[in-house]
Amino acid sequence: LTALPSIVWADGNPGLTVFSGVDRKDILDYFLQYGGRPGQWDRYKLYIPPKKVPQGASTFFISYPDYFNGDFDTKSVEVRTKKEKLPIKEINWDKQSRILEINLEKPLPPNTRAEIVLSNVRNPNLGTYYLVCDVLASGDIPVRLYVGTWILSIEQQ
């Protein structure tokens, strides 16, 4: 008997996005660990390149469209750098305003790659969803800055 390894494909970066309305330089990479199937549980890995946070960040704001009917588990959120997992002070999910706010105990250093991991996410219905990322800069003057947009595709597999 010969065992063949199974290949599992998971959704990642949006690939070729021609007419998104988002400037190409503002599209952020992501990875849906369990395939991005509608209504199923998933883990979102949302990447932020170092050049997008030149002043660092003390808070991340993730906003999503009104037709996004998925669910986030605020107890299963992590923010990571290449070297460490950053301690989180508080997470607020304002469902009415459609914003997930992640406050860090210590700020993300300037020009550091970040990975926001949202575990136990209930995927929304089939479709394309624009998740917009803003940060509160960790410099001397705390200013909210646009970082970019993750264009998530939830597809039937």
mmCIF file with all atom_site columns, C-alpha atoms in Angstrom:
data_model
loop_
_atom_site.group_PDB
_atom_site.id
_atom_site.type_symbol
_atom_site.label_atom_id
_atom_site.label_alt_id
_atom_site.label_comp_id
_atom_site.label_asym_id
_atom_site.label_entity_id
_atom_site.label_seq_id
_atom_site.pdbx_PDB_ins_code
_atom_site.Cartn_x
_atom_site.Cartn_y
_atom_site.Cartn_z
_atom_site.occupancy
_atom_site.B_iso_or_equiv
_atom_site.pdbx_formal_charge
_atom_site.auth_seq_id
_atom_site.auth_comp_id
_atom_site.auth_asym_id
_atom_site.auth_atom_id
_atom_site.pdbx_PDB_model_num
ATOM 1   C CA . LEU A 1 1   ? 0.000   0.000  0.000   1.00 0.00 ? 1   LEU A CA 1
ATOM 2   C CA . THR A 1 2   ? 1.155   3.480  -0.803  1.00 0.00 ? 2   THR A CA 1
ATOM 3   C CA . ALA A 1 3   ? -0.061  6.499  1.089   1.00 0.00 ? 3   ALA A CA 1
ATOM 4   C CA . LEU A 1 4   ? -0.410  9.692  -0.864  1.00 0.00 ? 4   LEU A CA 1
ATOM 5   C CA . PRO A 1 5   ? -0.323  12.990 0.965   1.00 0.00 ? 5   PRO A CA 1
ATOM 6   C CA . SER A 1 6   ? -3.448  15.077 0.631   1.00 0.00 ? 6   SER A CA 1
ATOM 7   C CA . ILE A 1 7   ? -3.074  18.608 -0.593  1.00 0.00 ? 7   ILE A CA 1
ATOM 8   C CA . VAL A 1 8   ? -5.141  21.258 1.096   1.00 0.00 ? 8   VAL A CA 1
ATOM 9   C CA . TRP A 1 9   ? -5.538  24.615 -0.548  1.00 0.00 ? 9   TRP A CA 1
ATOM 10  C CA . ALA A 1 10  ? -6.304  27.636 1.596   1.00 0.00 ? 10  ALA A CA 1
ATOM 11  C CA . ASP A 1 11  ? -7.158  31.097 0.429   1.00 0.00 ? 11  ASP A CA 1
ATOM 12  C CA . GLY A 1 12  ? -4.418  33.635 0.619   1.00 0.00 ? 12  GLY A CA 1
ATOM 13  C CA . ASN A 1 13  ? -3.681  36.927 -0.986  1.00 0.00 ? 13  ASN A CA 1
ATOM 14  C CA . PRO A 1 14  ? -6.381  38.339 -3.234  1.00 0.00 ? 14  PRO A CA 1
ATOM 15  C CA . GLY A 1 15  ? -4.250  37.558 -6.280  1.00 0.00 ? 15  GLY A CA 1
ATOM 16  C CA . LEU A 1 16  ? -4.948  39.664 -9.337  1.00 0.00 ? 16  LEU A CA 1
ATOM 17  C CA . THR A 1 17  ? -7.375  42.389 -8.359  1.00 0.00 ? 17  THR A CA 1
ATOM 18  C CA . VAL A 1 18  ? -8.206  44.556 -11.342 1.00 0.00 ? 18  VAL A CA 1
ATOM 19  C CA . PHE A 1 19  ? -11.278 46.631 -10.405 1.00 0.00 ? 19  PHE A CA 1
ATOM 20  C CA . SER A 1 20  ? -11.351 46.808 -6.611  1.00 0.00 ? 20  SER A CA 1
ATOM 21  C CA . GLY A 1 21  ? -11.503 50.567 -6.111  1.00 0.00 ? 21  GLY A CA 1
ATOM 22  C CA . VAL A 1 22  ? -8.484  50.192 -3.813  1.00 0.00 ? 22  VAL A CA 1
ATOM 23  C CA . ASP A 1 23  ? -5.099  51.470 -4.971  1.00 0.00 ? 23  ASP A CA 1
ATOM 24  C CA . ARG A 1 24  ? -2.809  48.522 -5.609  1.00 0.00 ? 24  ARG A CA 1
ATOM 25  C CA . LYS A 1 25  ? -0.245  49.746 -3.075  1.00 0.00 ? 25  LYS A CA 1
ATOM 26  C CA . ASP A 1 26  ? -2.934  49.703 -0.364  1.00 0.00 ? 26  ASP A CA 1
ATOM 27  C CA . ILE A 1 27  ? -4.017  46.060 -0.780  1.00 0.00 ? 27  ILE A CA 1
ATOM 28  C CA . LEU A 1 28  ? -2.758  43.992 2.152   1.00 0.00 ? 28  LEU A CA 1
ATOM 29  C CA . ASP A 1 29  ? -1.936  40.271 2.174   1.00 0.00 ? 29  ASP A CA 1
ATOM 30  C CA . TYR A 1 30  ? -3.903  37.743 4.192   1.00 0.00 ? 30  TYR A CA 1
ATOM 31  C CA . PHE A 1 31  ? -4.310  33.992 4.671   1.00 0.00 ? 31  PHE A CA 1
ATOM 32  C CA . LEU A 1 32  ? -7.505  32.104 5.516   1.00 0.00 ? 32  LEU A CA 1
ATOM 33  C CA . GLN A 1 33  ? -6.214  28.980 7.226   1.00 0.00 ? 33  GLN A CA 1
ATOM 34  C CA . TYR A 1 34  ? -9.285  26.787 6.753   1.00 0.00 ? 34  TYR A CA 1
ATOM 35  C CA . GLY A 1 35  ? -10.225 27.721 3.215   1.00 0.00 ? 35  GLY A CA 1
ATOM 36  C CA . GLY A 1 36  ? -12.663 30.610 3.578   1.00 0.00 ? 36  GLY A CA 1
ATOM 37  C CA . ARG A 1 37  ? -15.876 28.607 3.111   1.00 0.00 ? 37  ARG A CA 1
ATOM 38  C CA . PRO A 1 38  ? -19.171 30.434 3.792   1.00 0.00 ? 38  PRO A CA 1
ATOM 39  C CA . GLY A 1 39  ? -20.589 29.959 7.290   1.00 0.00 ? 39  GLY A CA 1
ATOM 40  C CA . GLN A 1 40  ? -17.654 27.806 8.457   1.00 0.00 ? 40  GLN A CA 1
ATOM 41  C CA . TRP A 1 41  ? -15.112 28.451 11.226  1.00 0.00 ? 41  TRP A CA 1
ATOM 42  C CA . ASP A 1 42  ? -11.796 29.897 10.113  1.00 0.00 ? 42  ASP A CA 1
ATOM 43  C CA . ARG A 1 43  ? -8.589  31.584 11.231  1.00 0.00 ? 43  ARG A CA 1
ATOM 44  C CA . TYR A 1 44  ? -7.674  34.858 9.542   1.00 0.00 ? 44  TYR A CA 1
ATOM 45  C CA . LYS A 1 45  ? -4.031  35.869 9.354   1.00 0.00 ? 45  LYS A CA 1
ATOM 46  C CA . LEU A 1 46  ? -3.943  39.520 8.351   1.00 0.00 ? 46  LEU A CA 1
ATOM 47  C CA . TYR A 1 47  ? -0.499  40.839 7.422   1.00 0.00 ? 47  TYR A CA 1
ATOM 48  C CA . ILE A 1 48  ? 0.788   44.408 7.668   1.00 0.00 ? 48  ILE A CA 1
ATOM 49  C CA . PRO A 1 49  ? 4.160   45.132 6.028   1.00 0.00 ? 49  PRO A CA 1
ATOM 50  C CA . PRO A 1 50  ? 6.711   47.242 7.936   1.00 0.00 ? 50  PRO A CA 1
ATOM 51  C CA . LYS A 1 51  ? 6.564   50.159 5.478   1.00 0.00 ? 51  LYS A CA 1
ATOM 52  C CA . LYS A 1 52  ? 2.860   50.625 6.334   1.00 0.00 ? 52  LYS A CA 1
ATOM 53  C CA . VAL A 1 53  ? 3.584   51.441 10.012  1.00 0.00 ? 53  VAL A CA 1
ATOM 54  C CA . PRO A 1 54  ? 6.489   53.938 9.917   1.00 0.00 ? 54  PRO A CA 1
ATOM 55  C CA . GLN A 1 55  ? 5.358   55.432 13.253  1.00 0.00 ? 55  GLN A CA 1
ATOM 56  C CA . GLY A 1 56  ? 4.444   52.134 14.882  1.00 0.00 ? 56  GLY A CA 1
ATOM 57  C CA . ALA A 1 57  ? 0.986   51.458 16.303  1.00 0.00 ? 57  ALA A CA 1
ATOM 58  C CA . SER A 1 58  ? -0.660  51.334 19.704  1.00 0.00 ? 58  SER A CA 1
ATOM 59  C CA . THR A 1 59  ? -4.135  50.395 18.428  1.00 0.00 ? 59  THR A CA 1
ATOM 60  C CA . PHE A 1 60  ? -5.436  48.590 15.349  1.00 0.00 ? 60  PHE A CA 1
ATOM 61  C CA . PHE A 1 61  ? -8.895  49.325 13.925  1.00 0.00 ? 61  PHE A CA 1
ATOM 62  C CA . ILE A 1 62  ? -10.411 46.803 11.524  1.00 0.00 ? 62  ILE A CA 1
ATOM 63  C CA . SER A 1 63  ? -13.632 47.982 9.907   1.00 0.00 ? 63  SER A CA 1
ATOM 64  C CA . TYR A 1 64  ? -15.810 45.886 7.648   1.00 0.00 ? 64  TYR A CA 1
ATOM 65  C CA . PRO A 1 65  ? -18.858 46.403 5.397   1.00 0.00 ? 65  PRO A CA 1
ATOM 66  C CA . ASP A 1 66  ? -22.464 46.277 6.635   1.00 0.00 ? 66  ASP A CA 1
ATOM 67  C CA . TYR A 1 67  ? -23.159 43.109 4.618   1.00 0.00 ? 67  TYR A CA 1
ATOM 68  C CA . PHE A 1 68  ? -20.444 41.157 6.491   1.00 0.00 ? 68  PHE A CA 1
ATOM 69  C CA . ASN A 1 69  ? -22.482 38.744 8.627   1.00 0.00 ? 69  ASN A CA 1
ATOM 70  C CA . GLY A 1 70  ? -19.578 36.788 10.116  1.00 0.00 ? 70  GLY A CA 1
ATOM 71  C CA . ASP A 1 71  ? -18.599 36.644 13.799  1.00 0.00 ? 71  ASP A CA 1
ATOM 72  C CA . PHE A 1 72  ? -15.325 37.376 15.585  1.00 0.00 ? 72  PHE A CA 1
ATOM 73  C CA . ASP A 1 73  ? -14.164 35.733 18.808  1.00 0.00 ? 73  ASP A CA 1
ATOM 74  C CA . THR A 1 74  ? -12.600 38.610 20.759  1.00 0.00 ? 74  THR A CA 1
ATOM 75  C CA . LYS A 1 75  ? -10.991 36.118 23.156  1.00 0.00 ? 75  LYS A CA 1
ATOM 76  C CA . SER A 1 76  ? -9.012  34.560 20.287  1.00 0.00 ? 76  SER A CA 1
ATOM 77  C CA . VAL A 1 77  ? -7.108  37.532 18.856  1.00 0.00 ? 77  VAL A CA 1
ATOM 78  C CA . GLU A 1 78  ? -3.322  37.829 18.658  1.00 0.00 ? 78  GLU A CA 1
ATOM 79  C CA . VAL A 1 79  ? -0.926  40.428 17.298  1.00 0.00 ? 79  VAL A CA 1
ATOM 80  C CA . ARG A 1 80  ? 2.487   39.080 16.372  1.00 0.00 ? 80  ARG A CA 1
ATOM 81  C CA . THR A 1 81  ? 5.770   40.374 15.057  1.00 0.00 ? 81  THR A CA 1
ATOM 82  C CA . LYS A 1 82  ? 8.514   38.222 13.631  1.00 0.00 ? 82  LYS A CA 1
ATOM 83  C CA . LYS A 1 83  ? 10.048  37.946 17.106  1.00 0.00 ? 83  LYS A CA 1
ATOM 84  C CA . GLU A 1 84  ? 7.173   37.993 19.586  1.00 0.00 ? 84  GLU A CA 1
ATOM 85  C CA . LYS A 1 85  ? 3.495   37.945 20.390  1.00 0.00 ? 85  LYS A CA 1
ATOM 86  C CA . LEU A 1 86  ? 2.473   41.421 21.575  1.00 0.00 ? 86  LEU A CA 1
ATOM 87  C CA . PRO A 1 87  ? 0.397   41.625 24.771  1.00 0.00 ? 87  PRO A CA 1
ATOM 88  C CA . ILE A 1 88  ? -3.108  42.978 24.210  1.00 0.00 ? 88  ILE A CA 1
ATOM 89  C CA . LYS A 1 89  ? -4.602  45.406 26.699  1.00 0.00 ? 89  LYS A CA 1
ATOM 90  C CA . GLU A 1 90  ? -8.179  45.373 25.425  1.00 0.00 ? 90  GLU A CA 1
ATOM 91  C CA . ILE A 1 91  ? -10.315 44.331 22.468  1.00 0.00 ? 91  ILE A CA 1
ATOM 92  C CA . ASN A 1 92  ? -13.552 46.116 21.630  1.00 0.00 ? 92  ASN A CA 1
ATOM 93  C CA . TRP A 1 93  ? -15.955 44.905 18.972  1.00 0.00 ? 93  TRP A CA 1
ATOM 94  C CA . ASP A 1 94  ? -18.499 47.583 18.125  1.00 0.00 ? 94  ASP A CA 1
ATOM 95  C CA . LYS A 1 95  ? -21.002 45.606 16.047  1.00 0.00 ? 95  LYS A CA 1
ATOM 96  C CA . GLN A 1 96  ? -23.164 48.638 15.326  1.00 0.00 ? 96  GLN A CA 1
ATOM 97  C CA . SER A 1 97  ? -20.241 50.652 13.914  1.00 0.00 ? 97  SER A CA 1
ATOM 98  C CA . ARG A 1 98  ? -18.667 47.486 12.415  1.00 0.00 ? 98  ARG A CA 1
ATOM 99  C CA . ILE A 1 99  ? -15.228 48.035 13.951  1.00 0.00 ? 99  ILE A CA 1
ATOM 100 C CA . LEU A 1 100 ? -12.921 45.631 15.748  1.00 0.00 ? 100 LEU A CA 1
ATOM 101 C CA . GLU A 1 101 ? -10.497 47.643 17.917  1.00 0.00 ? 101 GLU A CA 1
ATOM 102 C CA . ILE A 1 102 ? -7.331  46.011 19.275  1.00 0.00 ? 102 ILE A CA 1
ATOM 103 C CA . ASN A 1 103 ? -5.455  48.012 21.942  1.00 0.00 ? 103 ASN A CA 1
ATOM 104 C CA . LEU A 1 104 ? -1.902  46.877 22.665  1.00 0.00 ? 104 LEU A CA 1
ATOM 105 C CA . GLU A 1 105 ? -0.210  47.016 26.087  1.00 0.00 ? 105 GLU A CA 1
ATOM 106 C CA . LYS A 1 106 ? 3.036   48.116 24.459  1.00 0.00 ? 106 LYS A CA 1
ATOM 107 C CA . PRO A 1 107 ? 3.102   49.654 20.983  1.00 0.00 ? 107 PRO A CA 1
ATOM 108 C CA . LEU A 1 108 ? 4.226   47.929 17.838  1.00 0.00 ? 108 LEU A CA 1
ATOM 109 C CA . PRO A 1 109 ? 7.675   49.423 17.087  1.00 0.00 ? 109 PRO A CA 1
ATOM 110 C CA . PRO A 1 110 ? 7.991   51.626 13.979  1.00 0.00 ? 110 PRO A CA 1
ATOM 111 C CA . ASN A 1 111 ? 8.676   49.830 10.692  1.00 0.00 ? 111 ASN A CA 1
ATOM 112 C CA . THR A 1 112 ? 7.840   46.395 12.117  1.00 0.00 ? 112 THR A CA 1
ATOM 113 C CA . ARG A 1 113 ? 5.923   43.716 10.218  1.00 0.00 ? 113 ARG A CA 1
ATOM 114 C CA . ALA A 1 114 ? 2.730   42.785 12.058  1.00 0.00 ? 114 ALA A CA 1
ATOM 115 C CA . GLU A 1 115 ? 0.404   39.819 11.795  1.00 0.00 ? 115 GLU A CA 1
ATOM 116 C CA . ILE A 1 116 ? -3.083  40.034 13.267  1.00 0.00 ? 116 ILE A CA 1
ATOM 117 C CA . VAL A 1 117 ? -4.473  36.554 13.920  1.00 0.00 ? 117 VAL A CA 1
ATOM 118 C CA . LEU A 1 118 ? -8.235  36.257 14.344  1.00 0.00 ? 118 LEU A CA 1
ATOM 119 C CA . SER A 1 119 ? -9.089  32.707 15.411  1.00 0.00 ? 119 SER A CA 1
ATOM 120 C CA . ASN A 1 120 ? -12.557 31.164 15.693  1.00 0.00 ? 120 ASN A CA 1
ATOM 121 C CA . VAL A 1 121 ? -14.031 33.475 13.052  1.00 0.00 ? 121 VAL A CA 1
ATOM 122 C CA . ARG A 1 122 ? -17.383 32.422 11.645  1.00 0.00 ? 122 ARG A CA 1
ATOM 123 C CA . ASN A 1 123 ? -17.059 33.238 7.934   1.00 0.00 ? 123 ASN A CA 1
ATOM 124 C CA . PRO A 1 124 ? -19.748 35.414 6.374   1.00 0.00 ? 124 PRO A CA 1
ATOM 125 C CA . ASN A 1 125 ? -21.838 34.487 3.337   1.00 0.00 ? 125 ASN A CA 1
ATOM 126 C CA . LEU A 1 126 ? -20.319 33.903 -0.081  1.00 0.00 ? 126 LEU A CA 1
ATOM 127 C CA . GLY A 1 127 ? -18.756 37.087 -1.445  1.00 0.00 ? 127 GLY A CA 1
ATOM 128 C CA . THR A 1 128 ? -15.942 39.623 -1.356  1.00 0.00 ? 128 THR A CA 1
ATOM 129 C CA . TYR A 1 129 ? -15.351 41.671 1.789   1.00 0.00 ? 129 TYR A CA 1
ATOM 130 C CA . TYR A 1 130 ? -13.156 44.718 2.233   1.00 0.00 ? 130 TYR A CA 1
ATOM 131 C CA . LEU A 1 131 ? -11.621 44.835 5.711   1.00 0.00 ? 131 LEU A CA 1
ATOM 132 C CA . VAL A 1 132 ? -10.012 48.242 6.222   1.00 0.00 ? 132 VAL A CA 1
ATOM 133 C CA . CYS A 1 133 ? -7.103  48.674 8.621   1.00 0.00 ? 133 CYS A CA 1
ATOM 134 C CA . ASP A 1 134 ? -6.317  51.902 10.462  1.00 0.00 ? 134 ASP A CA 1
ATOM 135 C CA . VAL A 1 135 ? -3.844  52.320 13.303  1.00 0.00 ? 135 VAL A CA 1
ATOM 136 C CA . LEU A 1 136 ? -3.366  54.776 16.110  1.00 0.00 ? 136 LEU A CA 1
ATOM 137 C CA . ALA A 1 137 ? 0.232   55.884 15.594  1.00 0.00 ? 137 ALA A CA 1
ATOM 138 C CA . SER A 1 138 ? 2.429   55.347 18.628  1.00 0.00 ? 138 SER A CA 1
ATOM 139 C CA . GLY A 1 139 ? 4.469   58.512 18.135  1.00 0.00 ? 139 GLY A CA 1
ATOM 140 C CA . ASP A 1 140 ? 4.310   61.709 20.204  1.00 0.00 ? 140 ASP A CA 1
ATOM 141 C CA . ILE A 1 141 ? 1.025   62.720 18.596  1.00 0.00 ? 141 ILE A CA 1
ATOM 142 C CA . PRO A 1 142 ? -1.485  59.838 18.484  1.00 0.00 ? 142 PRO A CA 1
ATOM 143 C CA . VAL A 1 143 ? -3.038  60.125 15.023  1.00 0.00 ? 143 VAL A CA 1
ATOM 144 C CA . ARG A 1 144 ? -5.323  57.571 13.373  1.00 0.00 ? 144 ARG A CA 1
ATOM 145 C CA . LEU A 1 145 ? -3.783  56.544 10.048  1.00 0.00 ? 145 LEU A CA 1
ATOM 146 C CA . TYR A 1 146 ? -5.049  54.417 7.165   1.00 0.00 ? 146 TYR A CA 1
ATOM 147 C CA . VAL A 1 147 ? -2.790  51.390 6.623   1.00 0.00 ? 147 VAL A CA 1
ATOM 148 C CA . GLY A 1 148 ? -4.521  49.443 3.854   1.00 0.00 ? 148 GLY A CA 1
ATOM 149 C CA . THR A 1 149 ? -7.310  47.047 2.925   1.00 0.00 ? 149 THR A CA 1
ATOM 150 C CA . TRP A 1 150 ? -7.580  43.283 2.993   1.00 0.00 ? 150 TRP A CA 1
ATOM 151 C CA . ILE A 1 151 ? -9.872  42.106 0.171   1.00 0.00 ? 151 ILE A CA 1
ATOM 152 C CA . LEU A 1 152 ? -11.190 38.774 1.461   1.00 0.00 ? 152 LEU A CA 1
ATOM 153 C CA . SER A 1 153 ? -12.898 36.285 -0.826  1.00 0.00 ? 153 SER A CA 1
ATOM 154 C CA . ILE A 1 154 ? -15.277 33.825 0.784   1.00 0.00 ? 154 ILE A CA 1
ATOM 155 C CA . GLU A 1 155 ? -15.954 31.128 -1.788  1.00 0.00 ? 155 GLU A CA 1
ATOM 156 C CA . GLN A 1 156 ? -17.827 27.845 -2.083  1.00 0.00 ? 156 GLN A CA 1
ATOM 157 C CA . GLN A 1 157 ? -15.258 25.041 -2.377  1.00 0.00 ? 157 GLN A CA 1
#
